PDB file of C-alpha atoms in Angstrom:
ATOM      1  CA  HIS A  14      85.272 109.055  85.143  1.00 45.00           C
ATOM      2  CA  GLY A  15      86.105 106.440  87.306  1.00 49.00           C
ATOM      3  CA  GLY A  16      89.210 107.145  90.546  1.00 53.00           C
ATOM      4  CA  MET A  17      91.270 104.605  90.388  1.00 55.00           C
ATOM      5  CA  THR A  18      94.457 102.561  93.073  1.00 55.00           C
ATOM      6  CA  ALA A  19      96.282 100.747  92.993  1.00 53.00           C
ATOM      7  CA  ASN A  20      98.211  97.966  95.413  1.00 52.00           C
ATOM      8  CA  GLY A  21     101.342  97.301  93.288  1.00 50.00           C
ATOM      9  CA  ALA A  22     103.217  95.199  95.987  1.00 52.00           C
ATOM     10  CA  ARG A  23      99.756  92.412  95.732  1.00 68.00           C
ATOM     11  CA  GLY A  24      99.370  93.445  91.395  1.00 77.00           C
ATOM     12  CA  GLU A  25      95.841  94.005  92.419  1.00 90.00           C
ATOM     13  CA  VAL A  26      93.952  97.877  91.326  1.00 94.00           C
ATOM     14  CA  SER A  27      90.940  98.809  92.382  1.00 95.00           C
ATOM     15  CA  ALA A  28      88.035 100.049  89.494  1.00 94.00           C
ATOM     16  CA  ARG A  29      84.917 101.479  89.644  1.00 93.00           C
ATOM     17  CA  LEU A  30      82.699  98.754  87.287  1.00 95.00           C
ATOM     18  CA  ALA A  31      79.513  97.966  87.710  1.00 91.00           C
ATOM     19  CA  GLY A  32      78.963 101.073  90.486  1.00 91.00           C
ATOM     20  CA  ALA A  33      80.870 100.318  92.486  1.00 93.00           C
ATOM     21  CA  GLU A  34      85.121 100.102  94.104  1.00 95.00           C
ATOM     22  CA  ARG A  35      85.685  96.505  92.444  1.00 96.00           C
ATOM     23  CA  LYS A  36      89.026  94.662  93.202  1.00 97.00           C
ATOM     24  CA  LEU A  37      90.990  92.825  90.270  1.00 97.00           C
ATOM     25  CA  CYS A  38      94.320  91.140  90.196  1.00 96.00           C
ATOM     26  CA  LEU A  39      96.019  89.544  87.721  1.00 93.00           C
ATOM     27  CA  THR A  40      97.000  85.758  90.102  1.00 93.00           C
ATOM     28  CA  LEU A  41      98.396  82.931  88.975  1.00 92.00           C
ATOM     29  CA  GLY A  42      95.794  81.443  88.839  1.00 94.00           C
ATOM     30  CA  ALA A  43      93.726  84.161  86.279  1.00 95.00           C
ATOM     31  CA  LEU A  44      97.011  84.173  84.112  1.00 93.00           C
ATOM     32  CA  ALA A  45      96.302  80.234  83.427  1.00 95.00           C
ATOM     33  CA  GLU A  46      92.528  80.986  83.071  1.00 95.00           C
ATOM     34  CA  ILE A  47      93.226  83.937  80.430  1.00 95.00           C
ATOM     35  CA  GLU A  48      95.759  81.830  78.380  1.00 94.00           C
ATOM     36  CA  THR A  49      93.073  79.578  78.014  1.00 96.00           C
ATOM     37  CA  ALA A  50      91.179  81.778  77.278  1.00 95.00           C
ATOM     38  CA  LEU A  51      92.805  83.143  74.567  1.00 95.00           C
ATOM     39  CA  GLY A  52      94.415  80.493  73.288  1.00 95.00           C
ATOM     40  CA  VAL A  53      97.602  81.379  73.900  1.00 94.00           C
ATOM     41  CA  GLU A  54     100.975  81.120  75.973  1.00 89.00           C
ATOM     42  CA  GLY A  55     102.729  82.474  77.487  1.00 83.00           C
ATOM     43  CA  LEU A  56     103.645  87.112  78.471  1.00 81.00           C
ATOM     44  CA  ASP A  57     105.003  87.627  75.279  1.00 86.00           C
ATOM     45  CA  GLY A  58     102.263  85.729  73.222  1.00 88.00           C
ATOM     46  CA  LEU A  59      99.922  86.663  76.124  1.00 87.00           C
ATOM     47  CA  ALA A  60     100.486  90.788  75.192  1.00 85.00           C
ATOM     48  CA  GLU A  61     100.174  90.536  71.508  1.00 88.00           C
ATOM     49  CA  ARG A  62      97.144  89.291  71.505  1.00 89.00           C
ATOM     50  CA  MET A  63      96.179  92.097  74.626  1.00 87.00           C
ATOM     51  CA  ARG A  64      96.638  94.591  71.146  1.00 87.00           C
ATOM     52  CA  ARG A  65      93.047  92.704  69.816  1.00 90.00           C
ATOM     53  CA  LEU A  66      90.961  91.351  72.380  1.00 89.00           C
ATOM     54  CA  SER A  67      87.272  90.570  71.155  1.00 92.00           C
ATOM     55  CA  ALA A  68      84.458  91.805  73.362  1.00 90.00           C
ATOM     56  CA  ARG A  69      84.595  89.040  74.161  1.00 92.00           C
ATOM     57  CA  ASP A  70      87.407  88.066  74.834  1.00 94.00           C
ATOM     58  CA  LEU A  71      88.107  91.069  77.356  1.00 94.00           C
ATOM     59  CA  THR A  72      84.679  89.713  78.990  1.00 95.00           C
ATOM     60  CA  ALA A  73      87.161  86.740  79.411  1.00 96.00           C
ATOM     61  CA  VAL A  74      90.314  88.364  81.231  1.00 96.00           C
ATOM     62  CA  LEU A  75      88.308  91.177  83.099  1.00 97.00           C
ATOM     63  CA  ALA A  76      85.932  87.666  84.640  1.00 97.00           C
ATOM     64  CA  ALA A  77      89.485  86.283  84.796  1.00 97.00           C
ATOM     65  CA  LEU A  78      90.640  89.798  86.688  1.00 97.00           C
ATOM     66  CA  LEU A  79      87.423  89.838  89.375  1.00 97.00           C
ATOM     67  CA  ARG A  80      88.258  86.713  90.437  1.00 97.00           C
ATOM     68  CA  GLY A  81      92.001  86.864  90.712  1.00 96.00           C
ATOM     69  CA  GLY A  82      90.800  89.476  93.082  1.00 96.00           C
ATOM     70  CA  GLY A  83      87.906  87.583  94.845  1.00 97.00           C
ATOM     71  CA  GLU A  84      84.987  89.093  93.270  1.00 97.00           C
ATOM     72  CA  ARG A  85      83.570  86.531  92.045  1.00 96.00           C
ATOM     73  CA  GLU A  86      80.086  87.589  92.177  1.00 96.00           C
ATOM     74  CA  LEU A  87      80.293  90.277  89.241  1.00 95.00           C
ATOM     75  CA  ALA A  88      82.725  87.705  87.024  1.00 96.00           C
ATOM     76  CA  ASN A  89      79.992  85.605  86.836  1.00 95.00           C
ATOM     77  CA  GLU A  90      77.466  87.664  85.534  1.00 94.00           C
ATOM     78  CA  LEU A  91      79.577  90.023  83.309  1.00 91.00           C
ATOM     79  CA  ASP A  92      77.683  88.807  81.011  1.00 87.00           C
ATOM     80  CA  THR A  93      74.471  91.096  82.536  1.00 91.00           C
ATOM     81  CA  ALA A  94      76.016  93.268  84.355  1.00 91.00           C
ATOM     82  CA  ALA A  95      76.208  97.280  83.238  1.00 91.00           C
ATOM     83  CA  ILE A  96      79.566  97.962  82.503  1.00 92.00           C
ATOM     84  CA  ASP A  97      81.205 101.093  80.214  1.00 91.00           C
ATOM     85  CA  PRO A  98      83.626  99.075  77.703  1.00 90.00           C
ATOM     86  CA  ARG A  99      86.337 101.591  77.825  1.00 91.00           C
ATOM     87  CA  GLU A 100      86.343 101.454  82.488  1.00 92.00           C
ATOM     88  CA  ALA A 101      86.563  97.689  81.371  1.00 94.00           C
ATOM     89  CA  ALA A 102      89.460  97.780  79.242  1.00 93.00           C
ATOM     90  CA  GLU A 103      91.353 100.797  81.124  1.00 93.00           C
ATOM     91  CA  ALA A 104      90.632  98.156  84.358  1.00 94.00           C
ATOM     92  CA  VAL A 105      92.678  95.220  82.947  1.00 94.00           C
ATOM     93  CA  ALA A 106      95.223  97.485  81.584  1.00 92.00           C
ATOM     94  CA  ARG A 107      95.572  98.675  84.677  1.00 93.00           C
ATOM     95  CA  ALA A 108      95.904  94.941  85.875  1.00 93.00           C
ATOM     96  CA  PHE A 109      98.650  93.976  84.250  1.00 89.00           C
ATOM     97  CA  ALA A 110     100.126  96.870  83.854  1.00 89.00           C
ATOM     98  CA  ALA A 111     100.002  96.583  88.596  1.00 89.00           C
ATOM     99  CA  ALA A 112     102.192  93.042  87.901  1.00 83.00           C
ATOM    100  CA  ARG A 113     104.832  93.618  86.454  1.00 77.00           C
TER     101      ARG A 113
END
């Protein structure tokens, strides 16, 4: 299920979401968007919050990471996209791991 590759140099990962390979990247802009969406500040607060994401939180984080990777169209259509929640959670986790 879902082969993924990482480009550690840029902190970018690719994940199969909604039937196609997508790029996710934790850019500074994405991080700011995620902090705002989740109501946290800094990576420590974010790490703690990531352990208990609601579906709405996961959607917000995934959208920010997709925008960071240049996938604006999918990011704007997440509410209606056919995305497996487990694949979404794994893609998000991998994007954060790649950014370390």
